[in-house]
Amino acid sequence: MTVKTNYFKKEERLCSKKLLDELFKNGSSFLLYPFRVTWLISPDSQQAFPAQVVIAVPKKRFKHSVDRNLIKRRIREAYRLHKSTVFYPALQDNGKKILLALSYVGTKAHDFSFIEKKLKAVFAECLKKVEA
């Protein structure tokens, strides 16, 4: 029996200020409630993973940090569980590497199953846009 482990390593997170500036200046975006997704084909060909992601929950909508952290944890967990089934293989087949920003624009903290379902839809939409 093989055990499949899903990681969300440091290299998969988008931390570089230079790349973040590039993403938000030149990236394309779309809205799929409760996410605003900004993406850009990566200028760095040496990127270790097919996608680097940053997750943002605004302080303007969620004043308490516990609420922001709860939403970020749910998004990270859904991303971690579903990236290797659809998202990464499709990007690798196309030979693309992307930068991705997931901004939560919802006004309430949704449960995990809702976030998970919407994140799968985000993956599908993002793959459509990248392939086009």
Short mmCIF file of C-alpha atoms in Angstrom, two decimals:
data_model
loop_
_atom_site.label_atom_id
_atom_site.label_comp_id
_atom_site.label_asym_id
_atom_site.label_seq_id
_atom_site.Cartn_x
_atom_site.Cartn_y
_atom_site.Cartn_z
CA MET A 1 0.00 0.00 0.00
CA THR A 2 1.40 3.39 -0.96
CA VAL A 3 0.72 6.39 1.18
CA LYS A 4 0.29 9.61 -0.73
CA THR A 5 1.43 12.59 1.27
CA ASN A 6 0.32 16.09 0.42
CA TYR A 7 2.68 18.82 1.42
CA PHE A 8 2.54 22.59 1.27
CA LYS A 9 6.22 23.44 1.37
CA LYS A 10 7.93 26.79 1.71
CA GLU A 11 8.95 26.67 -1.97
CA GLU A 12 5.26 26.55 -2.96
CA ARG A 13 4.53 29.79 -1.14
CA LEU A 14 5.05 33.09 -2.89
CA CYS A 15 7.17 35.25 -0.61
CA SER A 16 9.42 37.22 -2.94
CA LYS A 17 8.55 40.93 -2.97
CA LYS A 18 9.87 41.20 -6.52
CA LEU A 19 7.59 38.41 -7.77
CA LEU A 20 4.62 39.72 -5.77
CA ASP A 21 5.02 43.18 -7.33
CA GLU A 22 5.29 41.59 -10.77
CA LEU A 23 2.18 39.49 -10.14
CA PHE A 24 -0.02 42.38 -9.04
CA LYS A 25 1.27 44.80 -11.70
CA ASN A 26 1.21 42.54 -14.76
CA GLY A 27 -1.03 39.64 -13.75
CA SER A 28 -4.50 38.83 -15.01
CA SER A 29 -7.35 38.30 -12.61
CA PHE A 30 -10.85 36.93 -12.37
CA LEU A 31 -13.50 36.73 -9.66
CA LEU A 32 -15.06 33.48 -8.56
CA TYR A 33 -16.85 34.13 -5.29
CA PRO A 34 -15.46 34.08 -2.58
CA PHE A 35 -12.05 34.39 -4.30
CA ARG A 36 -10.41 37.01 -6.45
CA VAL A 37 -7.70 35.13 -8.30
CA THR A 38 -4.70 36.92 -9.78
CA TRP A 39 -2.33 34.84 -11.89
CA LEU A 40 0.74 35.31 -14.02
CA ILE A 41 2.90 32.89 -15.97
CA SER A 42 6.13 32.80 -14.00
CA PRO A 43 9.14 34.65 -15.36
CA ASP A 44 11.36 32.35 -13.23
CA SER A 45 11.93 29.14 -15.20
CA GLN A 46 13.88 27.61 -12.30
CA GLN A 47 10.79 27.50 -10.08
CA ALA A 48 10.68 24.15 -8.25
CA PHE A 49 6.88 23.69 -8.26
CA PRO A 50 4.33 24.29 -11.05
CA ALA A 51 2.63 27.01 -8.98
CA GLN A 52 3.59 29.40 -6.23
CA VAL A 53 0.66 30.75 -4.25
CA VAL A 54 -0.05 33.56 -1.82
CA ILE A 55 -3.26 33.62 0.23
CA ALA A 56 -4.71 36.91 1.46
CA VAL A 57 -7.66 37.66 3.72
CA PRO A 58 -8.28 41.40 4.19
CA LYS A 59 -8.30 43.05 7.57
CA LYS A 60 -10.94 45.44 6.24
CA ARG A 61 -13.55 42.66 6.14
CA PHE A 62 -12.37 40.56 9.11
CA LYS A 63 -11.19 42.72 11.97
CA HIS A 64 -10.20 39.87 14.30
CA SER A 65 -7.05 37.98 13.43
CA VAL A 66 -8.56 34.67 14.59
CA ASP A 67 -11.18 34.99 11.84
CA ARG A 68 -8.57 35.81 9.18
CA ASN A 69 -6.34 32.95 10.31
CA LEU A 70 -9.25 30.48 10.30
CA ILE A 71 -10.10 31.33 6.70
CA LYS A 72 -6.44 31.16 5.63
CA ARG A 73 -6.07 27.75 7.31
CA ARG A 74 -9.13 26.44 5.48
CA ILE A 75 -7.89 27.74 2.12
CA ARG A 76 -4.39 26.32 2.65
CA GLU A 77 -5.80 22.93 3.62
CA ALA A 78 -8.11 22.77 0.59
CA TYR A 79 -5.22 23.83 -1.67
CA ARG A 80 -2.90 21.25 -0.13
CA LEU A 81 -5.40 18.42 -0.58
CA HIS A 82 -6.46 19.13 -4.17
CA LYS A 83 -3.43 20.63 -5.93
CA SER A 84 -1.89 17.27 -6.82
CA THR A 85 -5.04 15.71 -8.29
CA VAL A 86 -5.91 18.23 -11.01
CA PHE A 87 -3.94 21.44 -10.84
CA TYR A 88 -0.27 20.41 -10.82
CA PRO A 89 -0.55 17.58 -13.41
CA ALA A 90 -2.33 19.87 -15.90
CA LEU A 91 0.28 22.61 -15.45
CA GLN A 92 3.11 20.11 -15.89
CA ASP A 93 1.51 18.70 -19.04
CA ASN A 94 1.45 22.21 -20.53
CA GLY A 95 4.96 22.96 -19.31
CA LYS A 96 3.75 26.10 -17.54
CA LYS A 97 4.73 27.51 -14.17
CA ILE A 98 2.52 30.18 -12.65
CA LEU A 99 2.28 32.64 -9.79
CA LEU A 100 -1.09 32.67 -8.08
CA ALA A 101 -2.74 35.01 -5.57
CA LEU A 102 -5.93 33.91 -3.83
CA SER A 103 -7.64 36.89 -2.20
CA TYR A 104 -10.69 36.13 -0.13
CA VAL A 105 -13.42 38.66 -0.95
CA GLY A 106 -16.32 37.00 0.88
CA THR A 107 -18.01 38.83 3.72
CA LYS A 108 -18.41 35.83 6.03
CA ALA A 109 -16.28 32.88 7.02
CA HIS A 110 -17.59 29.94 5.02
CA ASP A 111 -17.18 26.34 6.10
CA PHE A 112 -14.45 24.10 4.74
CA SER A 113 -16.64 22.16 2.29
CA PHE A 114 -17.77 25.38 0.58
CA ILE A 115 -14.19 26.69 0.31
CA GLU A 116 -13.02 23.32 -0.99
CA LYS A 117 -15.71 23.23 -3.70
CA LYS A 118 -14.96 26.80 -4.80
CA LEU A 119 -11.20 26.21 -4.84
CA LYS A 120 -11.71 23.26 -7.22
CA ALA A 121 -13.69 25.62 -9.47
CA VAL A 122 -10.85 28.16 -9.21
CA PHE A 123 -8.37 25.49 -10.35
CA ALA A 124 -10.53 24.63 -13.36
CA GLU A 125 -11.02 28.28 -14.35
CA CYS A 126 -7.35 29.08 -13.86
CA LEU A 127 -6.30 26.16 -16.06
CA LYS A 128 -8.69 27.36 -18.77
CA LYS A 129 -7.19 30.86 -18.66
CA VAL A 130 -3.59 29.62 -18.64
CA GLU A 131 -4.16 27.30 -21.61
CA ALA A 132 -5.87 30.04 -23.66
#
